[in-house]
Coordinates of C-alpha atoms in Angstrom, one line a residue:
X133 CA 11.3 -16.8 6.5
X134 CA 14.4 -18.6 7.6
X135 CA 14.8 -22.0 9.1
X136 CA 17.5 -22.8 11.5
X137 CA 18.5 -26.5 11.2
X138 CA 20.1 -28.0 14.3
X139 CA 21.9 -31.3 14.5
X140 CA 23.6 -33.1 17.4
X141 CA 26.8 -35.0 16.9
X142 CA 26.2 -38.7 16.7
X143 CA 26.8 -40.7 19.9
X144 CA 27.0 -44.4 20.6
X145 CA 24.2 -46.2 22.4
X146 CA 24.8 -49.1 24.8
X147 CA 28.0 -50.5 26.1
X148 CA 29.7 -53.8 26.7
X149 CA 32.0 -54.1 29.6
X150 CA 35.1 -55.5 28.0
X151 CA 37.3 -53.4 25.7
X152 CA 37.3 -55.9 22.9
X153 CA 33.5 -56.1 23.0
X154 CA 33.3 -52.3 23.0
X155 CA 35.5 -52.1 19.9
X156 CA 33.2 -54.5 18.1
X157 CA 30.1 -52.4 19.0
X158 CA 29.9 -50.7 15.6
X159 CA 29.1 -47.3 14.4
X160 CA 26.9 -44.8 16.3
X161 CA 23.2 -44.4 15.7
X162 CA 21.9 -41.4 13.7
X163 CA 21.4 -38.2 15.5
X164 CA 18.0 -36.6 16.0
X165 CA 17.4 -33.5 13.8
X166 CA 15.3 -30.5 14.6
X167 CA 13.9 -27.4 12.9
X168 CA 13.7 -24.2 15.0
X169 CA 11.8 -21.2 13.8
X170 CA 12.0 -17.5 14.9
X171 CA 9.4 -18.0 17.6
X172 CA 11.5 -20.7 19.2
X173 CA 9.2 -23.5 18.2
X174 CA 11.1 -26.8 17.6
X175 CA 10.0 -29.7 15.5
X176 CA 11.6 -33.1 15.2
X177 CA 12.1 -34.2 11.6
X178 CA 12.2 -37.7 10.2
X179 CA 15.0 -38.4 7.7
X180 CA 12.7 -37.9 4.7
X181 CA 11.3 -34.7 6.1
X182 CA 14.8 -33.4 6.7
X183 CA 15.8 -34.1 3.1
X184 CA 12.7 -32.2 2.0
X185 CA 13.9 -29.1 3.9
X186 CA 17.3 -29.2 2.3
X187 CA 16.1 -29.9 -1.2
X188 CA 12.4 -29.8 -1.9
X189 CA 10.8 -32.6 -3.9
X190 CA 9.7 -32.1 -7.5
X191 CA 6.5 -30.2 -7.3
X192 CA 7.3 -28.4 -4.1
X193 CA 10.8 -27.0 -5.0
X194 CA 9.5 -24.5 -7.5
X195 CA 6.8 -23.2 -5.2
X196 CA 9.1 -23.0 -2.2
X197 CA 11.9 -21.2 -4.1
X198 CA 9.5 -18.2 -4.7
X199 CA 9.1 -17.9 -0.9
X200 CA 12.8 -17.5 -0.3
X201 CA 13.1 -20.3 2.3
X202 CA 16.8 -20.5 3.2
X203 CA 17.8 -23.2 5.7
X204 CA 20.7 -22.3 7.9
X205 CA 22.7 -25.1 9.4
X206 CA 24.2 -24.5 12.8
X207 CA 25.9 -26.9 15.2
X208 CA 25.0 -26.6 18.9
X209 CA 28.5 -25.3 19.6
X210 CA 28.0 -22.6 17.0
X211 CA 24.7 -21.6 18.6
X212 CA 26.3 -21.4 22.0
X213 CA 29.3 -19.4 20.7
X214 CA 26.9 -17.0 18.9
X215 CA 25.2 -16.5 22.3
X216 CA 28.5 -15.4 23.8
X217 CA 29.3 -18.5 25.8
X218 CA 33.1 -18.2 26.0
X219 CA 33.8 -19.6 29.5
X220 CA 36.5 -22.2 29.8
X221 CA 37.2 -25.1 30.0
X222 CA 35.2 -26.4 27.0
X223 CA 35.0 -29.5 24.8
X224 CA 37.8 -32.0 24.9
X225 CA 39.4 -30.2 27.8
X226 CA 36.9 -32.1 30.0
X227 CA 36.8 -35.9 30.3
X228 CA 33.9 -37.7 32.0
X229 CA 35.2 -41.0 33.4
X230 CA 33.3 -44.1 34.3
X231 CA 35.6 -46.5 36.1
X232 CA 34.1 -49.9 37.1
X233 CA 34.4 -53.6 36.9
X234 CA 30.6 -54.0 36.5
X235 CA 30.3 -55.7 39.9
X236 CA 29.5 -54.7 43.5
X237 CA 26.3 -53.4 45.0
X238 CA 25.2 -51.7 41.8
X239 CA 24.5 -55.1 40.2
X240 CA 20.9 -54.9 41.5
X241 CA 20.2 -52.2 38.8
X242 CA 19.2 -53.9 35.6
X243 CA 21.1 -52.9 32.4
X244 CA 23.1 -50.4 34.4
X245 CA 26.2 -50.2 32.2
X246 CA 24.2 -49.8 29.0
X247 CA 22.0 -47.1 30.5
X248 CA 24.9 -45.2 32.1
X249 CA 26.8 -45.3 28.8
X250 CA 23.9 -43.9 26.8
X251 CA 23.3 -41.2 29.4
X252 CA 26.9 -40.1 29.5
X253 CA 27.8 -40.4 25.9
X254 CA 24.8 -38.3 25.1
X255 CA 25.8 -35.6 27.6
X256 CA 29.4 -35.5 26.3
X257 CA 28.3 -35.3 22.7
X258 CA 26.1 -32.4 23.5
X259 CA 28.9 -30.4 25.1
X260 CA 31.8 -31.8 23.1
X261 CA 33.4 -33.5 26.1
X262 CA 35.2 -36.8 26.0
X263 CA 33.6 -39.9 27.5
X264 CA 36.1 -42.4 28.9
X265 CA 35.1 -45.9 30.0
X266 CA 37.8 -47.9 31.9
X267 CA 37.4 -51.4 33.2
X268 CA 39.2 -51.3 36.5
X269 CA 39.6 -55.1 36.9
X270 CA 43.1 -54.7 35.7
X271 CA 44.0 -52.5 38.6
X272 CA 42.5 -54.6 41.4
X273 CA 44.7 -54.8 44.6
X274 CA 44.8 -58.1 46.3
X275 CA 42.7 -58.2 49.4
X276 CA 41.4 -54.6 48.9
X277 CA 37.9 -53.4 47.8
X278 CA 37.7 -52.7 44.1
X279 CA 37.1 -49.0 44.7
X280 CA 40.8 -48.5 45.2
X281 CA 41.3 -49.3 41.5
X282 CA 39.5 -46.1 40.6
X283 CA 42.6 -44.1 41.4
X284 CA 44.9 -45.6 38.7
X285 CA 41.9 -45.3 36.3
X286 CA 42.1 -41.5 36.9
X287 CA 45.7 -41.6 36.0
X288 CA 45.0 -43.6 32.9
X289 CA 42.3 -41.1 31.8
X290 CA 44.8 -38.3 31.9
X291 CA 47.3 -40.4 29.9
X292 CA 44.7 -41.3 27.3
X293 CA 43.5 -37.7 26.8
X294 CA 46.6 -35.5 26.5
X295 CA 44.7 -32.3 25.9
X296 CA 42.3 -32.8 28.8
X297 CA 42.5 -30.3 31.7
X298 CA 39.9 -31.9 33.9
X299 CA 38.8 -35.5 34.6
X300 CA 35.4 -35.9 36.2
X301 CA 35.1 -39.3 37.9
X302 CA 31.5 -40.1 38.3
X303 CA 30.4 -43.4 40.0
X304 CA 28.5 -45.8 37.9
X305 CA 25.3 -45.6 40.0
X306 CA 24.7 -42.0 38.9
X307 CA 22.4 -40.4 36.3
X308 CA 23.0 -37.0 34.6
X309 CA 19.6 -35.5 35.1
X310 CA 20.0 -32.0 33.6
X311 CA 22.3 -32.3 30.5
X312 CA 22.1 -28.6 29.5
X313 CA 24.4 -27.8 32.4
X314 CA 27.8 -26.7 31.1
X315 CA 30.6 -27.6 33.5
X316 CA 32.5 -24.3 32.9
X317 CA 29.6 -22.1 33.7
X318 CA 28.4 -24.4 36.5
X319 CA 31.7 -25.0 38.3
X320 CA 35.0 -25.0 36.5
X321 CA 35.4 -21.4 35.4
X322 CA 37.3 -19.6 38.3
X323 CA 34.5 -17.1 38.9
X324 CA 31.9 -19.9 39.0
X325 CA 34.1 -22.0 41.3
X326 CA 34.5 -19.2 43.7
X327 CA 30.7 -19.0 44.2
X328 CA 30.4 -22.7 44.8
X329 CA 33.0 -23.3 47.5
X330 CA 31.4 -23.8 50.9
X331 CA 33.6 -21.3 52.8
X332 CA 33.6 -21.6 56.6
X333 CA 31.7 -24.9 56.4
X334 CA 32.8 -27.6 58.9
X335 CA 35.0 -30.3 57.4
X336 CA 33.6 -33.6 58.6
X337 CA 35.3 -36.8 59.8
X338 CA 34.3 -40.2 58.3
X339 CA 32.1 -40.9 61.4
X340 CA 30.1 -37.8 60.8
X341 CA 31.7 -35.9 63.6
X342 CA 33.2 -32.4 63.0
X343 CA 37.0 -32.3 62.6
X344 CA 37.3 -28.9 64.2
X345 CA 38.4 -27.5 60.8
X346 CA 36.4 -25.4 58.3
X347 CA 36.8 -24.7 54.6
X348 CA 39.3 -21.8 54.4
X349 CA 38.4 -18.5 52.8
X350 CA 42.1 -18.3 51.7
X351 CA 41.7 -20.9 48.9
X352 CA 43.0 -19.6 45.6
X353 CA 40.6 -21.0 43.0
X354 CA 43.3 -20.8 40.3
X355 CA 45.2 -23.4 42.4
X356 CA 42.3 -25.7 43.1
X357 CA 43.1 -29.2 41.7
X358 CA 40.4 -31.3 43.2
X359 CA 36.6 -30.5 43.6
X360 CA 34.5 -32.7 45.8
X361 CA 31.5 -32.5 48.1
X362 CA 30.6 -33.8 51.6
X363 CA 27.7 -35.9 52.7
X364 CA 26.8 -36.6 56.4
X365 CA 29.9 -38.8 56.9
X366 CA 32.7 -36.9 55.2
X367 CA 33.7 -36.3 51.6
X368 CA 32.0 -38.5 49.0
X369 CA 34.2 -39.6 46.2
X370 CA 31.3 -40.7 44.0
X371 CA 31.5 -37.5 42.0
X372 CA 34.9 -35.8 42.0
X373 CA 36.8 -33.6 39.6
X374 CA 40.6 -33.5 39.1
X375 CA 42.6 -30.8 37.3
X376 CA 45.7 -31.9 35.3
X377 CA 48.7 -30.7 37.3
X378 CA 51.9 -31.9 38.9
X379 CA 50.2 -31.5 42.2
X380 CA 47.3 -33.8 41.2
X381 CA 49.6 -36.5 39.9
X382 CA 51.6 -36.4 43.1
X383 CA 48.4 -36.6 45.2
X384 CA 47.2 -39.6 43.2
X385 CA 50.5 -41.4 44.0
X386 CA 50.2 -40.6 47.7
X387 CA 46.6 -41.8 47.7
X388 CA 47.5 -45.3 46.7
X389 CA 50.7 -45.5 48.8
X390 CA 50.7 -49.1 50.3
X391 CA 50.7 -47.7 53.8
X392 CA 47.7 -45.5 53.1
X393 CA 45.9 -48.4 51.6
X394 CA 46.6 -50.6 54.6
X395 CA 45.3 -48.0 57.1
X396 CA 41.9 -47.3 55.4
X397 CA 39.0 -49.4 54.4
X398 CA 38.4 -47.6 51.2
X399 CA 39.7 -44.8 49.0
X400 CA 37.1 -42.3 50.2
X401 CA 38.1 -42.6 53.9
X402 CA 41.8 -42.3 52.9
X403 CA 41.1 -39.0 51.0
X404 CA 39.1 -37.7 53.9
X405 CA 42.0 -38.5 56.3
X406 CA 44.5 -36.7 54.0
X407 CA 42.3 -33.6 53.8
X408 CA 41.8 -33.3 57.5
X409 CA 45.5 -33.9 58.4
X410 CA 47.3 -31.9 55.7
X411 CA 46.8 -28.2 55.4
X412 CA 48.7 -28.1 52.1
X413 CA 46.2 -30.5 50.6
X414 CA 43.3 -28.5 51.8
X415 CA 44.6 -25.5 49.9
X416 CA 44.3 -27.4 46.7
X417 CA 40.8 -28.9 47.3
X418 CA 37.5 -27.1 46.8
X419 CA 34.6 -28.5 48.9
X420 CA 31.4 -27.6 47.3
X421 CA 27.7 -28.0 48.3
X422 CA 26.6 -31.6 47.7
X423 CA 23.9 -30.9 45.2
X424 CA 26.3 -29.0 42.9
X425 CA 27.9 -32.3 41.7
X426 CA 26.6 -35.2 43.9
X427 CA 23.0 -35.0 44.9
X428 CA 21.7 -38.2 46.4
X429 CA 18.5 -40.0 45.4
X430 CA 17.2 -39.5 49.0
X431 CA 18.1 -36.9 51.5
X432 CA 17.2 -33.6 53.0
X433 CA 17.3 -30.1 51.6
X434 CA 21.0 -29.9 51.1
X435 CA 21.5 -33.6 50.1
X436 CA 18.6 -35.0 48.1
X437 CA 18.2 -34.3 44.4
X438 CA 15.9 -31.5 43.3
X439 CA 14.7 -30.5 39.8
X440 CA 17.5 -28.7 38.0
X441 CA 20.4 -30.4 39.8
X442 CA 23.1 -31.8 37.5
X443 CA 23.3 -35.4 38.7
X444 CA 21.7 -37.9 41.1
X445 CA 23.8 -40.5 42.9
X446 CA 22.2 -43.7 44.3
X447 CA 24.7 -44.1 47.2
X448 CA 23.5 -46.5 49.8
X449 CA 20.4 -47.6 47.9
X450 CA 21.3 -51.2 48.6
X451 CA 20.7 -50.8 52.3
X452 CA 17.0 -50.8 51.7
X453 CA 17.2 -53.0 48.6
X454 CA 15.8 -50.1 46.6
X455 CA 18.5 -49.5 43.9
X456 CA 16.6 -50.8 40.8
X457 CA 13.3 -49.2 41.9
X458 CA 14.8 -45.8 42.5
X459 CA 16.9 -46.0 39.4
X460 CA 13.9 -46.6 37.2
X461 CA 12.1 -43.7 38.8
X462 CA 14.8 -41.2 38.2
X463 CA 15.6 -42.6 34.8
X464 CA 12.1 -41.8 33.7
X465 CA 12.4 -38.3 35.1
X466 CA 15.7 -37.4 33.6
X467 CA 15.9 -34.8 30.8
X468 CA 17.3 -36.2 27.6
X469 CA 19.5 -34.2 25.2
X470 CA 16.7 -34.4 22.6
X471 CA 14.3 -32.7 25.1
X472 CA 17.0 -30.2 25.9
X473 CA 17.4 -29.2 22.3
X474 CA 13.7 -28.9 22.0
X475 CA 13.7 -26.4 24.8
X476 CA 16.8 -24.6 23.4
X477 CA 16.3 -20.9 22.8
X478 CA 18.7 -18.5 21.3
X479 CA 18.3 -14.8 22.5
X480 CA 17.7 -13.5 19.0
X481 CA 17.7 -15.7 15.9
X482 CA 17.7 -12.6 13.7
X483 CA 21.0 -11.5 15.2
X484 CA 22.5 -14.9 14.4
X485 CA 21.4 -14.6 10.8
X486 CA 22.7 -11.1 10.5
X487 CA 26.2 -12.3 11.4

């Protein structure tokens, strides 16, 4: 008999808003540990139990040695690689960005920052991504809504993570519900992206009316630099991915041009306007179905979150004063990384051992 011993990289729990406080937070908590047998059964081990698997205690060690129990230690990355998961981008090439000042409508959700940090650090640790938290207070523009400060935060995330190819900006009022979803396989690999783009779909104006334009079939997925979805009133910037490129850096500068800022109430409307009025920009933007990256906590078939969707976004929950209630409901229904590992199956453990 052989035992496969799986461990998850440690990740921090909780978050304080200021950078100084975050630096004082201390070391991460210990990772959960699991034993997986050939039948795919997974058992969680306490620390003492784990020690007994590696080196049996006095009376047990002699008996166990005769049974040829040989633990095999594999990281999750090694297990995925053994299963032939070679799609790119992987690991540190992806940054998940939370950019917030901790204020705004989301303040109605209790312990929001702490829970968001736990949820996202856990997800990033599982896939090897980088988690980046930026307090956008330093980027506030006088007389403008704080959401405009998210744009320089994207620029900073690229600057802070030189090896990153993609930055995923995800609004604070969002929960990653299905952490086993790998972004390369789900969306970022060119072949995956091609299947996600909503070709021929109407491009909507910010008032919900059609612009007369549709998503072009001539988009080259290898030149896509921004991935976003639409809701009922245009593009929604609550979940948006940016590729590192000269084009992206130029677009970010145009986005916060003072004239652009003056003409639009928020950064989302400004981006929608640029997409509708600039064909060259449309050739660099992939508009995907909303539930691919930005399902809402309420909505119809194509908008509302369903089991298996990557993320749920609580946009507009404050209108009905329902943010905290909805958040608690979905938080209780999210799948944790520990549960994901417990469900993890490898096509053939024997093949892994044979290697």
